[in-house]
Amino acid sequence: MPRAVRFNNYGGLEVLQVVEVGRPKPGPGTVLVRVKAAGINPGETMIRKGLLAERWPATFPSGQGSDLAGIVDEVGPGVANVVVGDEVIGFTNDRASHAEFVLVESGNLVPRPPNVSWEQAGALFVAGTTAYAAVRSVSLSEGDTVVVSGAAGGVGSIAVQLASNAGARVMGLAGDANRKWLADHWVIPVTYGDGVEDRIRAASGGKVDAFIDTFGGGYVELAIRLGVAPSRIDTIIDFTAAAKYGVKTEGSFAAANAGVLGQLAGLIADGRLEIPIAKVYPLNQVHEAYRELEQRHTHGKIVLEP
Ligand SMILES: NC(=O)c1ccc[n+]([C@@H]2O[C@H](COP(=O)([O-])OP(=O)(O)OC[C@H]3O[C@@H](n4cnc5c(N)ncnc54)[C@H](OP(=O)(O)O)[C@@H]3O)[C@@H](O)[C@H]2O)c1
């Protein structure tokens, strides 16, 4: 029997189970994908803990997971864009990709370029489309200086590369262990913690045009103090500060579509974007995977492989 991640009530890691489920049958316009890799994201932890229950309640038993890459196993009536055996990258909005098989709307799938690894493909959707939206929202052009917090994390590691591709000078706030990776990707590393504001001012020469916050905890206020216009600050996490200062909050919803996913896959295939893979866990080790993610020091993405 195929396996899938399920939880029956809100709670900590202990509520996550890997259970045997039926093999889903695709209906009109949907596709059954045999999952090769599926990324995990901090938002799934928040949903599982019930922290988003007012906005996005769970119905139990709940599955989880949006990101996926895999092989088309069966197509439903009316599906014209893929055939059985196609290798695809995609997403589901049904909290369901952490499983051996997942039903996906056919319009949520794009081809996997042959030189994009399963792990990078399976980790791409949430972090990639969020980074895309965040970078687009601050309107970068050649010569701009942009600071990115959480620069080596899932979203940040993609955002810094997209910002650099746009011609900006990019400063990445990260721990010392990530300095080399950032420097290797045309990013000026700046260590976070006490004195970060002075270090940014020194490294930027006092000119910061845009700020992308993927970490929270005061970076919006820091961006305001640095003199960045609110229209060129985007936070994907600190909604309280965003409301207070009128800064942007463009994240995954602003670019969560197959068109953007296909563009990002193309950038990876062309060698212009790398998704760092911190670790790959078998589906059965879903607890360990989230335990690591919840430390908030992941470099790039953690991936589950059924
Ligand atoms: N609004 C949306 O649409 C949306 C979409 C996706 C994610 N999110 C949210 O955005 C956040 C980031 O997501 P993610 O997937 O990128 O998370 P992640 O991969 O877990 O990010 C971890 C990163 O945070 C960095 N970090 C730790 N302490 C820091 C500090 N004090 N200052 C700056 N950076 C620090 C770590 O850097 P070091 O390892 O160098 O310490 C690590 O690289 C999460 O809260 C998530 O829920 C929102």
Coordinates of C-alpha atoms in Angstrom, one line a residue, residues 6 22 32 75 80 105 113 125 157 161 181 184 186 199-200 212 217 221 224 240-241 249 257 273 276 278 293:
R6 CA -0.9 12.3 8.1
G22 CA -5.2 3.9 -0.8
L32 CA -1.5 11.0 -10.4
V75 CA -3.8 10.8 -16.1
A80 CA -3.6 16.9 -22.5
E105 CA -4.2 19.5 -11.1
P113 CA 14.5 19.6 -17.3
F125 CA 7.9 25.5 -5.6
S157 CA 19.3 31.4 -0.9
Q161 CA 20.6 34.7 -6.7
W181 CA 28.5 29.8 -0.1
D184 CA 30.7 32.0 -4.2
W186 CA 28.2 36.9 -5.9
R199 CA 28.3 46.2 9.4
I200 CA 25.7 46.8 6.8
I212 CA 14.0 41.6 1.6
G217 CA 12.5 39.8 14.4
E221 CA 12.7 48.3 11.5
I224 CA 13.6 51.7 7.9
T240 CA 3.0 43.2 12.3
A241 CA 5.9 45.4 11.3
T249 CA 4.4 41.4 2.1
N257 CA 1.8 29.4 -10.5
L273 CA 20.1 29.3 -10.1
P276 CA 21.2 24.2 -2.1
A278 CA 20.8 20.7 3.0
L293 CA 14.1 22.6 9.8

